[in-house]
PDB file of C-alpha atoms in Angstrom:
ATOM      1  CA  UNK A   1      27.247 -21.992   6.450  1.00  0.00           C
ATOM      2  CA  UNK A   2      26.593 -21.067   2.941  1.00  0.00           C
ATOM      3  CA  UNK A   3      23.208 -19.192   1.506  1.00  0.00           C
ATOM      4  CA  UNK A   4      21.741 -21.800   0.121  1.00  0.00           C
ATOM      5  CA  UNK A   5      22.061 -24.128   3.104  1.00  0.00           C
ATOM      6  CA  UNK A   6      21.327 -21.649   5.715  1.00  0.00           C
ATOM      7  CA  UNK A   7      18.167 -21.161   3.458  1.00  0.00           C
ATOM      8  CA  UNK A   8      17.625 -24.519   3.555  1.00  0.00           C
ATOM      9  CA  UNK A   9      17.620 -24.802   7.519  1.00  0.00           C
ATOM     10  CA  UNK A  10      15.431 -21.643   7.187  1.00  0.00           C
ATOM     11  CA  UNK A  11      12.542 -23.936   5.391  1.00  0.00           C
ATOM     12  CA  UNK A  12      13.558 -26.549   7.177  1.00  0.00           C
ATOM     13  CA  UNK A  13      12.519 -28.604  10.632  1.00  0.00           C
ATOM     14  CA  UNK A  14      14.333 -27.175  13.406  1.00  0.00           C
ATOM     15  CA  UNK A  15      13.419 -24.962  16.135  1.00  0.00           C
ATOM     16  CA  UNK A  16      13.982 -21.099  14.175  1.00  0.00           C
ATOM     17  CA  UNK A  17      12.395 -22.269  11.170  1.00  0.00           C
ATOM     18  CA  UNK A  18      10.069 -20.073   9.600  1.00  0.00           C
ATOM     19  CA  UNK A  19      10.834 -17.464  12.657  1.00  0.00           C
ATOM     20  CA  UNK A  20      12.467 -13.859  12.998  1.00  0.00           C
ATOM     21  CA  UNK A  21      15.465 -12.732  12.234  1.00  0.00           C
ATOM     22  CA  UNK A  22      16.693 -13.049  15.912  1.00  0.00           C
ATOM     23  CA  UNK A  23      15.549 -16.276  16.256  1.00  0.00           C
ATOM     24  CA  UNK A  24      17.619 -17.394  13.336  1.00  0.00           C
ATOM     25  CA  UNK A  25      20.726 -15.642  15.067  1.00  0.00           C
ATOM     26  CA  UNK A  26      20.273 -17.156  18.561  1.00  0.00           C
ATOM     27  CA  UNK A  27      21.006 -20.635  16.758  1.00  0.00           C
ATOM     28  CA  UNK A  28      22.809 -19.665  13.428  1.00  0.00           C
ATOM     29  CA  UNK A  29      27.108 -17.801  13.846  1.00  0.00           C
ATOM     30  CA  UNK A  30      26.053 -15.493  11.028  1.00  0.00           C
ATOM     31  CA  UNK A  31      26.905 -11.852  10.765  1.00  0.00           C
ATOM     32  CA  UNK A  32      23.618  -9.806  10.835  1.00  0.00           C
ATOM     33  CA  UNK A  33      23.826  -8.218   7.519  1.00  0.00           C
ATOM     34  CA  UNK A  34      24.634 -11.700   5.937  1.00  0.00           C
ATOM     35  CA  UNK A  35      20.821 -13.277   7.396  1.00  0.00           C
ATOM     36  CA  UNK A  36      19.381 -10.062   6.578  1.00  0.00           C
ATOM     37  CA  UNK A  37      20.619 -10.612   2.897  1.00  0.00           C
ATOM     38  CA  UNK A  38      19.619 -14.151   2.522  1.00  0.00           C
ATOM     39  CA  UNK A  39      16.612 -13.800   4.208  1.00  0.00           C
ATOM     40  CA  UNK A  40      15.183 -11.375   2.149  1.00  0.00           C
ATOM     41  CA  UNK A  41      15.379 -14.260  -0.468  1.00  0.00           C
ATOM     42  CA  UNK A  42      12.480 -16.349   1.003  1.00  0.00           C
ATOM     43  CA  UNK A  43       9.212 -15.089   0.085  1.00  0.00           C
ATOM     44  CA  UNK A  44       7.830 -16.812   3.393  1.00  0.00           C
ATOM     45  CA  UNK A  45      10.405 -14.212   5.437  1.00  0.00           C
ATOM     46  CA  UNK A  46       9.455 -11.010   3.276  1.00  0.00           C
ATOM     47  CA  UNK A  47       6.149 -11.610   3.212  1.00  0.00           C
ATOM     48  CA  UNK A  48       5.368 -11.972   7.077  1.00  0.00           C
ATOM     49  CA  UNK A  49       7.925  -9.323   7.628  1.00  0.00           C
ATOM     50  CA  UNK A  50       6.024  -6.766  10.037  1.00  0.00           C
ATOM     51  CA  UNK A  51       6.029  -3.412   8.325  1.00  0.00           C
ATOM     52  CA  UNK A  52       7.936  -0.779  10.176  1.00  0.00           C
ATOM     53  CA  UNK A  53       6.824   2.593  10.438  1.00  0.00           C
ATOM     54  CA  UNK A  54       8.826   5.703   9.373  1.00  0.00           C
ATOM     55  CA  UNK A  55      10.571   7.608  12.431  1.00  0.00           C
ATOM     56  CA  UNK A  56       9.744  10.931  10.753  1.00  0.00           C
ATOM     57  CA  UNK A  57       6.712  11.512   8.461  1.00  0.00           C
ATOM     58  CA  UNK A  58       6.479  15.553   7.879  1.00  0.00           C
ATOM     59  CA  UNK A  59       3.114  16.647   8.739  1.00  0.00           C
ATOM     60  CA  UNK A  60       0.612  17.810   6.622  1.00  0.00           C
ATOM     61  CA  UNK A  61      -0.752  21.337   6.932  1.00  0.00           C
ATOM     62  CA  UNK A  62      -3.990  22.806   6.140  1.00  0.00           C
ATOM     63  CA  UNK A  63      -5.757  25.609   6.914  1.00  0.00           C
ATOM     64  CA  UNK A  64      -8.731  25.268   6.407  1.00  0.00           C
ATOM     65  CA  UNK A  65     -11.883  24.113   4.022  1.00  0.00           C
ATOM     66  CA  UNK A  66     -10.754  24.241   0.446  1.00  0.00           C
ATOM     67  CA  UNK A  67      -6.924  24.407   1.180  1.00  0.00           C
ATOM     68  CA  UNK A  68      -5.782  21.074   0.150  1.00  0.00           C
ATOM     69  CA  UNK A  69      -7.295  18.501  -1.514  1.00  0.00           C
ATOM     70  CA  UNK A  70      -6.230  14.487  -2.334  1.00  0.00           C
ATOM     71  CA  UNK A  71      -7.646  12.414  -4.715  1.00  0.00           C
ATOM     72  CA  UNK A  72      -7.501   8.484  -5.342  1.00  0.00           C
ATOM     73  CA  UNK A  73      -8.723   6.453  -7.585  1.00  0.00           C
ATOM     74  CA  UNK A  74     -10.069   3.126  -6.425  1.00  0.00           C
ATOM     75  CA  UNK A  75     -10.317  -0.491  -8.824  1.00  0.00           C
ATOM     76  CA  UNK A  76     -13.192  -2.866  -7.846  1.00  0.00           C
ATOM     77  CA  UNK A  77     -12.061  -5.221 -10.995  1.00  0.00           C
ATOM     78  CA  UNK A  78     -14.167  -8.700  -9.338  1.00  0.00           C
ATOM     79  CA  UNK A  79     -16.108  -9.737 -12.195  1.00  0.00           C
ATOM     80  CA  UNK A  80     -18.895 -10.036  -9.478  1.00  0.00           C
ATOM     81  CA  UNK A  81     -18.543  -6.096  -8.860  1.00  0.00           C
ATOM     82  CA  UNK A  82     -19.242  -5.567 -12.318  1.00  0.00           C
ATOM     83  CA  UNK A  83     -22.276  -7.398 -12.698  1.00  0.00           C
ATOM     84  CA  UNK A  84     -23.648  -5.781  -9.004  1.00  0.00           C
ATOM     85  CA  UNK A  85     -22.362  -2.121 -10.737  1.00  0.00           C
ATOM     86  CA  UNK A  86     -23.751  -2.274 -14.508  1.00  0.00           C
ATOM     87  CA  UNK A  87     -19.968  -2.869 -15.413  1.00  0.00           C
ATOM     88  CA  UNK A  88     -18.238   0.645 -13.586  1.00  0.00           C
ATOM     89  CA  UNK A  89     -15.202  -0.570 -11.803  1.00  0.00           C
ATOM     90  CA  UNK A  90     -13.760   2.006 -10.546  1.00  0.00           C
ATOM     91  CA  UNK A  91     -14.453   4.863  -7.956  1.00  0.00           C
ATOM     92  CA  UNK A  92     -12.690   8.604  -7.962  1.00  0.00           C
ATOM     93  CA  UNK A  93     -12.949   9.681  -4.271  1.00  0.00           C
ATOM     94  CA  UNK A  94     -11.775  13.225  -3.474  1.00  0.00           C
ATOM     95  CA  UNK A  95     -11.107  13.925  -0.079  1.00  0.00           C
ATOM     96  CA  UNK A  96     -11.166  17.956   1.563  1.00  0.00           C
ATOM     97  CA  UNK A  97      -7.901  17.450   4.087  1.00  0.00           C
ATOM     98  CA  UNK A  98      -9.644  19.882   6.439  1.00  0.00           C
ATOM     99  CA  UNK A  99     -13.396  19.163   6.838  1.00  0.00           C
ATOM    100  CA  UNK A 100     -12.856  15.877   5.845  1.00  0.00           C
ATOM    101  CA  UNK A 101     -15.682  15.825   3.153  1.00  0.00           C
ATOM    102  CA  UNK A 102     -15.386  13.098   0.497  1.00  0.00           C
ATOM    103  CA  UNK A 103     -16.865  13.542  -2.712  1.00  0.00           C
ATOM    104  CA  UNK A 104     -16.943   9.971  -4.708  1.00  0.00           C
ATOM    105  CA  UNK A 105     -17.723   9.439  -8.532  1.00  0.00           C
ATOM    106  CA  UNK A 106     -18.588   6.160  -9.969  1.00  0.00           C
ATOM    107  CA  UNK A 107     -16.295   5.520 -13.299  1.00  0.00           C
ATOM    108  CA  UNK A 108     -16.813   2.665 -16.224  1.00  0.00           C
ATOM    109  CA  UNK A 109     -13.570   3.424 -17.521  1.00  0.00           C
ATOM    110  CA  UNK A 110      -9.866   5.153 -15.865  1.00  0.00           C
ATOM    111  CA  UNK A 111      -9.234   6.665 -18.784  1.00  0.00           C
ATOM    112  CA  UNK A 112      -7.448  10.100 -18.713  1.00  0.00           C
ATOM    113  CA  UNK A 113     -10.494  11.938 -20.489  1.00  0.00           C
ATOM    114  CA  UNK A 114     -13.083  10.834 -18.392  1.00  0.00           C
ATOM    115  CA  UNK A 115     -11.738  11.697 -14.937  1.00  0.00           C
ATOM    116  CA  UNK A 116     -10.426  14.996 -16.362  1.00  0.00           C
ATOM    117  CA  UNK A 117     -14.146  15.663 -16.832  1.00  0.00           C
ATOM    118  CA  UNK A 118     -15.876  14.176 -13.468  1.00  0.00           C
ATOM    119  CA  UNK A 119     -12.891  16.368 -11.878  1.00  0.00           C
ATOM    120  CA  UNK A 120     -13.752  19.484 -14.130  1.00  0.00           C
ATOM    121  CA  UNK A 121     -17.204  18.818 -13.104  1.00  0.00           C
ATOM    122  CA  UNK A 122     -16.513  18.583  -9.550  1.00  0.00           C
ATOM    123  CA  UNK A 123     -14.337  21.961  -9.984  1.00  0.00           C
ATOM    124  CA  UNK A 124     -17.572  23.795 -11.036  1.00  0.00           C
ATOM    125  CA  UNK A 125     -19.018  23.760  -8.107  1.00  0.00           C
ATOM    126  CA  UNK A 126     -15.657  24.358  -5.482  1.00  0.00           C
ATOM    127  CA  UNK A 127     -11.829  24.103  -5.872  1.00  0.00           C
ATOM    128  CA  UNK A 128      -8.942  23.824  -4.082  1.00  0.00           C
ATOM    129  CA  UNK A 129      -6.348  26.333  -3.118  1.00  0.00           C
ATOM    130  CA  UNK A 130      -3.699  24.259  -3.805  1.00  0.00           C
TER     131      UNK A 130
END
């Protein structure tokens, strides 16, 4: 069975249609890396797929208030979240790893001079050690 047909039978009517990977292979002769391969070329496969966890993630160490800080900037681009927000659309939110503490700062624009100076602002007051 070629890709395109097995693709085919894949969108198709019959009983592993629009199912798993093992599904397809209890009813499909094809080699495992050859359904992983065409598989991965329906967008109805890759984007059910279940997302798989990492075995190993290093941990992340802190010790204590101050030590290590992370940062993210969020987009709230809905024209109804502009009109609700005088037009800012976007949120910094800095986040102390240790205690947890978020400090959040409401942004019109992401532009590199502007959250250089809500983060300077921020660094008046406390700073991280790393």
């Amino acid at each position: 069975m070629n890709e395109e047909d097995l693709l085919d039978a894949y969108h198709g009517r019959h009983p592993y249609s629009y199912g798993s990977r093992k599904g397809v292979k209890d009813f499909v002769n094809v080699d495992d890396r050859e359904l992983e391969t065409v598989l991965s070329k329906s967008e109805i496969y890759t984007g059910y797929k279940e997302f798989k966890k990492p075995k190993f993630t290093p941990p992340i160490r802190t010790y204590g208030s101050n030590y290590l800080w992370e940062a993210d900037l969020m987009f709230f681009t809905h024209p109804d979240f502009a009109k609700a927000n005088d037009g800012k659309l976007y949120i910094l939110a800095i986040i102390d790893t240790f205690t947890k503490m978020v400090s959040m700062v409401i942004l019109k624009t992401k532009e590199t001079k502007f959250i250089t100076q809500k983060v300077n602002h921020l660094f008046n007051f406390d700073k991280p050690k790393y």
